[in-house]
Coordinates of C-alpha atoms and ligand atoms in Angstrom, one line a residue:
M1 CA 57.0 27.1 5.4
P2 CA 53.3 26.0 4.8
D3 CA 51.2 29.0 3.3
R4 CA 49.3 29.9 6.4
L5 CA 48.3 33.1 4.6
G6 CA 46.1 31.1 2.2
A7 CA 45.2 32.1 -1.3
P8 CA 45.2 35.7 -2.9
L9 CA 41.8 37.4 -3.0
S10 CA 40.2 37.5 -6.4
E11 CA 39.4 41.0 -6.3
P12 CA 41.6 43.6 -4.3
L13 CA 40.1 45.3 -1.3
F14 CA 41.6 48.5 -2.2
E15 CA 42.5 50.1 -5.5
R16 CA 45.6 52.0 -4.3
L17 CA 47.4 51.5 -1.0
A18 CA 50.0 54.2 0.2
L19 CA 52.5 53.1 2.8
I20 CA 54.1 56.0 4.4
G21 CA 57.2 54.9 6.2
I22 CA 58.8 51.8 4.8
G23 CA 60.5 50.0 7.8
L24 CA 59.6 46.7 9.6
I25 CA 55.9 47.3 9.6
G26 CA 55.6 49.2 6.2
S27 CA 57.5 46.5 4.5
S28 CA 55.6 43.7 6.1
L29 CA 52.4 45.3 4.9
A30 CA 53.7 45.9 1.6
H31 CA 54.7 42.1 1.2
V32 CA 51.5 40.7 2.6
S33 CA 49.3 43.3 0.4
R34 CA 51.2 41.8 -2.6
R35 CA 51.0 38.4 -1.6
K36 CA 47.3 38.5 -0.8
G37 CA 46.3 41.0 -3.6
L38 CA 45.0 43.3 -0.9
A39 CA 45.4 46.2 -3.4
R40 CA 45.7 46.7 -7.0
T41 CA 48.5 49.0 -6.7
I42 CA 51.1 49.7 -3.8
V43 CA 52.8 53.0 -3.4
A44 CA 55.6 53.8 -0.8
A45 CA 57.1 56.7 0.7
D46 CA 59.9 57.3 3.1
A47 CA 61.6 60.4 4.7
S48 CA 65.2 58.7 4.0
A49 CA 66.3 58.6 0.5
D50 CA 68.6 55.5 1.5
V51 CA 65.3 53.7 2.5
R52 CA 63.5 54.8 -0.8
A53 CA 66.6 53.5 -2.8
K54 CA 66.4 50.1 -0.9
V55 CA 62.7 49.8 -1.3
A56 CA 62.9 50.4 -5.0
E57 CA 65.7 47.6 -5.3
L58 CA 63.7 45.3 -3.4
G59 CA 60.7 45.8 -5.6
I60 CA 58.5 45.6 -2.5
A61 CA 56.1 48.5 -3.9
D62 CA 55.0 49.1 -7.5
H63 CA 55.8 52.9 -7.1
V64 CA 58.3 54.7 -4.7
A65 CA 57.2 58.3 -4.3
E66 CA 59.6 61.2 -3.4
T67 CA 57.2 62.6 -0.9
A68 CA 54.3 61.5 1.3
A69 CA 52.2 63.9 -0.5
A70 CA 52.6 62.6 -3.7
A71 CA 52.3 58.9 -2.5
V72 CA 48.7 59.7 -1.1
E73 CA 47.2 61.3 -4.3
G74 CA 44.3 58.9 -5.4
A75 CA 44.9 56.4 -2.9
D76 CA 41.9 54.8 -1.1
L77 CA 43.7 53.5 1.7
V78 CA 46.9 55.3 3.5
I79 CA 48.7 53.7 6.4
L80 CA 51.2 55.5 8.3
C81 CA 54.2 53.3 9.4
A82 CA 56.6 56.0 10.7
P83 CA 57.7 56.3 14.5
V84 CA 55.0 57.8 16.6
G85 CA 56.6 61.1 16.9
A86 CA 56.6 61.7 13.0
M87 CA 52.8 61.1 12.6
G88 CA 51.6 64.6 13.2
A89 CA 54.0 66.2 10.8
I90 CA 53.1 63.4 8.0
A91 CA 49.6 64.2 8.6
Q92 CA 50.0 67.9 8.2
E93 CA 51.9 67.2 4.8
I94 CA 49.4 64.9 3.2
G95 CA 46.1 66.3 4.7
P96 CA 45.5 68.4 1.6
H97 CA 46.4 65.8 -0.9
L98 CA 44.1 63.0 0.5
A99 CA 41.4 61.6 -1.8
P100 CA 38.0 62.3 -0.6
G101 CA 36.6 59.4 1.1
A102 CA 40.0 57.7 1.6
I103 CA 40.8 55.7 4.8
L104 CA 43.7 56.9 6.8
S105 CA 45.2 54.6 9.2
D106 CA 48.5 54.0 11.1
V107 CA 50.2 51.2 12.8
G108 CA 51.6 53.3 15.7
S109 CA 52.2 51.5 19.2
V110 CA 50.4 54.3 20.9
K111 CA 47.1 55.7 20.1
A112 CA 45.7 58.8 22.1
S113 CA 48.8 60.9 21.4
I114 CA 48.7 60.1 17.6
I115 CA 45.1 60.7 17.4
A116 CA 45.5 64.1 18.8
A117 CA 48.4 64.9 16.5
V118 CA 47.0 63.6 13.3
A119 CA 43.1 64.4 13.4
P120 CA 43.3 68.1 13.2
H121 CA 45.0 68.0 9.9
L122 CA 42.3 65.8 8.1
P123 CA 39.8 67.1 5.8
P124 CA 36.1 65.8 7.0
S125 CA 35.6 63.4 3.9
V126 CA 38.7 61.4 5.3
H127 CA 37.9 58.3 7.4
F128 CA 40.5 58.3 10.1
I129 CA 40.7 54.9 11.8
P130 CA 43.8 54.4 13.9
A131 CA 45.2 50.7 14.3
H132 CA 48.1 49.0 16.0
P133 CA 49.2 45.6 15.0
V134 CA 50.6 44.1 18.1
A135 CA 53.2 42.0 16.2
G136 CA 56.9 42.8 15.5
T137 CA 60.5 42.0 16.1
E138 CA 63.7 43.8 17.4
Y139 CA 64.6 44.6 13.8
S140 CA 63.9 47.4 11.8
G141 CA 64.4 48.9 8.2
P142 CA 62.8 47.7 4.8
E143 CA 64.9 44.3 4.7
S144 CA 63.3 43.3 8.1
G145 CA 59.8 42.7 6.9
F146 CA 57.9 39.6 6.1
S147 CA 54.5 38.7 4.9
T148 CA 53.5 36.6 7.8
L149 CA 54.4 38.9 10.5
F150 CA 50.8 39.9 11.3
F151 CA 49.6 36.0 11.1
N152 CA 47.7 34.9 14.3
R153 CA 48.4 38.3 15.9
W154 CA 46.2 40.9 17.3
S155 CA 45.4 44.0 15.4
I156 CA 43.6 46.8 17.5
L157 CA 41.6 49.2 15.9
T158 CA 40.5 52.4 17.9
P159 CA 38.2 54.2 15.9
L160 CA 37.0 57.7 17.1
E161 CA 33.4 58.6 18.0
G162 CA 31.1 58.7 15.1
A163 CA 33.4 56.9 12.5
D164 CA 31.8 55.3 9.7
P165 CA 31.1 51.5 10.4
K166 CA 31.6 50.7 6.8
A167 CA 35.0 52.2 6.7
V168 CA 35.9 50.5 10.0
A169 CA 34.6 47.2 8.5
R170 CA 36.6 47.7 5.2
L171 CA 39.8 48.2 7.4
A172 CA 39.2 45.2 9.6
A173 CA 38.8 43.2 6.5
F174 CA 42.1 44.5 5.4
W175 CA 43.9 43.2 8.7
K176 CA 41.9 39.8 8.7
T177 CA 43.3 39.0 5.2
A178 CA 46.7 39.9 6.3
G179 CA 46.2 37.1 8.9
A180 CA 45.6 39.2 12.0
N181 CA 42.8 38.8 14.6
V182 CA 40.9 42.3 14.9
E183 CA 39.8 43.8 18.1
T184 CA 38.3 47.3 18.8
M185 CA 39.1 49.4 21.9
Q186 CA 39.0 53.0 23.1
P187 CA 42.2 54.6 22.5
A188 CA 43.1 55.5 26.1
H189 CA 42.3 51.8 27.2
H190 CA 44.7 50.5 24.5
D191 CA 47.3 52.8 25.8
L192 CA 46.9 51.5 29.4
V193 CA 46.8 48.0 28.3
L194 CA 50.0 48.3 26.0
A195 CA 51.9 50.1 28.7
I196 CA 51.9 46.9 30.9
T197 CA 52.0 44.3 28.0
S198 CA 54.6 45.8 26.0
H199 CA 56.0 49.4 27.0
V200 CA 57.1 48.8 30.4
P201 CA 58.5 45.3 29.5
H202 CA 60.7 47.1 27.1
L203 CA 61.8 49.6 29.5
I204 CA 62.6 46.8 32.1
A205 CA 64.8 45.2 29.3
Y206 CA 66.7 48.4 28.5
N207 CA 67.1 49.2 32.1
I208 CA 68.5 45.6 32.9
V209 CA 70.8 45.4 30.1
G210 CA 72.0 49.1 31.0
T211 CA 72.5 48.1 34.5
A212 CA 74.6 44.9 33.6
A213 CA 76.7 47.1 31.1
D214 CA 77.5 49.6 33.6
L215 CA 78.8 47.1 36.4
E216 CA 82.3 47.6 37.4
E217 CA 82.7 44.2 39.3
V218 CA 81.7 42.1 36.2
T219 CA 83.2 42.5 32.8
E220 CA 81.4 43.0 29.4
S221 CA 82.7 39.6 28.2
E222 CA 81.5 37.9 31.3
V223 CA 78.0 39.3 30.6
M224 CA 78.1 38.1 27.1
K225 CA 79.6 34.6 27.9
F226 CA 76.9 33.7 30.5
S227 CA 74.0 35.5 29.0
A228 CA 72.0 32.3 28.8
G229 CA 70.7 32.5 32.3
G230 CA 67.6 34.7 31.7
F231 CA 69.7 37.9 30.5
R232 CA 69.8 36.8 27.0
D233 CA 66.1 37.1 26.4
F234 CA 66.2 40.6 27.5
T235 CA 69.0 41.5 25.1
R236 CA 66.7 40.6 22.2
I237 CA 64.1 43.1 23.4
A238 CA 66.6 45.9 24.2
A239 CA 68.0 45.8 20.8
S240 CA 64.8 47.3 19.4
D241 CA 65.0 50.5 17.6
P242 CA 66.0 53.4 19.8
I243 CA 64.0 56.2 17.8
M244 CA 60.7 54.0 18.0
W245 CA 61.1 53.3 21.6
R246 CA 62.0 56.9 22.8
D247 CA 58.7 58.0 21.0
I248 CA 56.5 55.5 22.5
F249 CA 57.6 56.4 26.0
L250 CA 57.4 60.2 25.2
N251 CA 54.0 59.7 24.0
N252 CA 52.3 57.3 26.5
K253 CA 53.8 59.1 29.5
E254 CA 50.9 58.9 32.0
A255 CA 50.1 55.2 31.4
V256 CA 53.6 54.0 31.4
L257 CA 54.3 55.9 34.7
E258 CA 51.0 54.6 36.3
M259 CA 52.1 51.1 35.3
L260 CA 55.8 51.6 36.4
G261 CA 54.6 52.9 39.9
R262 CA 52.6 49.4 40.4
F263 CA 55.8 47.5 39.1
T264 CA 58.0 49.2 41.5
E265 CA 55.6 48.5 44.5
D266 CA 55.5 44.9 43.5
L267 CA 59.3 44.7 43.2
T268 CA 59.7 46.2 46.6
A269 CA 57.3 43.4 48.0
L270 CA 59.6 40.7 46.3
Q271 CA 62.5 42.3 47.6
R272 CA 61.0 42.1 51.3
M273 CA 60.1 38.3 50.4
I274 CA 63.7 37.7 49.6
R275 CA 65.1 39.7 52.8
R276 CA 62.6 37.8 55.1
G277 CA 63.1 34.3 53.5
D278 CA 59.5 34.1 52.5
G279 CA 59.7 31.2 50.3
Q280 CA 55.9 30.4 50.2
G281 CA 55.4 34.2 49.0
L282 CA 58.1 33.7 46.3
S283 CA 57.0 30.4 45.0
D284 CA 53.0 31.3 45.1
L285 CA 53.9 34.2 42.7
F286 CA 56.1 32.0 40.4
T287 CA 53.2 29.5 40.5
R288 CA 50.9 32.1 39.2
T289 CA 53.1 33.6 36.5
R290 CA 54.1 30.4 35.1
A291 CA 50.3 29.8 34.4
I292 CA 50.2 33.1 32.6
R293 CA 53.0 31.8 30.2
R294 CA 51.3 28.6 29.7
G295 CA 48.1 30.3 28.8
I296 CA 50.0 32.4 26.3
I297 CA 51.3 29.3 24.5
E298 CA 48.0 27.5 24.5
Q299 CA 46.5 30.7 22.8
G300 CA 49.0 30.3 20.1
Q301 CA 50.4 33.7 20.8
E302 CA 54.0 32.5 21.2
T303 CA 56.5 31.8 18.5
A304 CA 58.9 29.1 19.9
A305 CA 61.3 29.3 16.8
P306 CA 64.7 30.5 18.1
D307 CA 64.9 32.8 14.9
F308 CA 61.7 34.7 15.5
G309 CA 61.8 38.0 13.9
R310 CA 63.8 36.6 11.0
R311 CA 62.4 36.9 7.4
S312 CA 60.5 33.8 6.6
G313 CA 62.0 33.4 3.1
D314 CA 59.1 35.1 1.1
G315 CA 61.2 38.2 0.3
Ligands
LIG1 N1 58.8 47.4 15.4 C1 57.7 47.0 15.8 O1 58.0 45.6 16.5 C2 56.4 47.6 15.8 C3 56.2 48.9 15.6 N2 55.1 49.3 15.4 C4 54.8 50.8 15.2 O2 55.0 51.0 13.9 C5 55.7 52.2 13.6 C6 57.0 51.8 12.5 O3 57.8 51.0 13.3 P1 59.0 50.0 12.4 O4 58.5 49.6 11.1 O5 59.5 49.1 13.3 O6 60.1 51.3 12.3 P2 61.4 51.2 11.3 O7 62.5 52.0 12.2 O8 61.7 49.9 10.7 O9 60.7 52.2 10.2 C7 60.3 53.4 10.3 C8 60.4 54.0 8.9 O10 59.8 55.4 8.9 C9 60.5 56.4 8.1 N3 60.2 57.7 8.7 C10 60.6 58.4 9.7 N4 60.2 59.4 9.7 C11 59.2 59.7 8.6 C12 58.6 60.6 8.1 N5 58.3 61.9 8.6 N6 57.8 60.6 6.8 C13 58.2 59.4 6.3 N7 58.9 58.2 6.7 C14 59.4 58.5 7.9 C15 62.1 56.0 8.7 O11 62.9 56.4 7.5 C16 61.9 54.5 8.6 O12 62.2 53.9 7.4 C17 56.0 52.9 14.7 O13 55.0 53.8 14.8 C18 55.9 51.7 15.7 O14 55.3 52.3 16.9 C19 53.8 48.7 15.6 C20 53.9 47.3 15.8 C21 55.3 46.6 16.2
LIG2 O1 59.7 42.1 19.5 C1 59.1 42.0 20.4 O2 59.0 41.2 21.5 C2 57.7 42.9 20.4 O3 57.3 43.3 21.5 C3 57.4 43.7 19.1 C4 56.4 44.6 19.3 C5 57.1 46.0 19.4 C6 55.9 47.1 19.5 C7 54.7 46.8 19.4 O4 53.8 47.9 19.4 C8 54.3 45.5 19.2 C9 55.1 44.7 19.2

């Protein structure tokens, strides 16, 4: 593939990057950091001994630490890449070991609950700047990462009030070098926007695949055989990591329930249009939604490749 990421930096932005949790996102950050020379040294930690062994075997970090506390020693950038529900306990473990002046960030799909869980454990000298790269796939684990995952995707920073602008700019430079576009948002607003653009769509996918699996009149093999008719795209999303998504729903409860309420109302309206034979109402909606899809494609936010989510050969 063409080198969309461009040449490596002449000087690293950070001396020592510690990544805690090396799944899809942690390993992708390790790949892009190495490829772009974002950090002089990359240290990895993971709660799972199997994952630590795999990371060592793949050679995607310079060091694999036994514990998160050991990994963050002397790091000037620490990024938590574990499931949302694990962030608080990790912060508690690493808090006393963080270097003064270090930047601590995360990649969690929810922001307000992570801030509430992490912030109390941090020494005042540490710059906590939460972030969320809106980029991913349905794959997980250290072998699923690739260096171009963040290319032309958004990374949303949600700095707390009074955050040091220099530290925010350094983290923004990190994400831009990784290929992402950076936007800043209030944490609560982030959670509301992502509830409708990511969280509820995943819930709908989990639900429709579950509904199909539970049908008595239609066999599982028929569902698989005839899945091209729309169902197939839902199954990709419904294959996403169960722990990660459990944590997202438990930690963005209010915004998800608010958006689900609106979704249910609109679905009821659609139901009524079908029952009453309101073809005009149906085609009006479908025309508006088609325009939204075309707008997304024009912005270059859609990957047309059928193997989206697979590694792009950069190891
Ligand atoms: N998968 C996706 O498409 C995206 C995920 N995210 C967020 O990124 C984070 C990571 O997601 P993935 O990389 O997809 O997950 P993953 O399941 O591929 O990897 C998570 C890793 O964290 C490790 N882990 C769990 N608890 C830990 C702990 N207490 N200490 C250290 N390591 C721990 C696991 O062993 C696993 O290796 C999540 O917070 C998720 O919300 C953000 C954007 C996209
Ligand atoms: O694979 C997909 O379609 C995704 O939606 C990936 C994704 C999952 C979680 C996020 O917080 C951001 C992106």
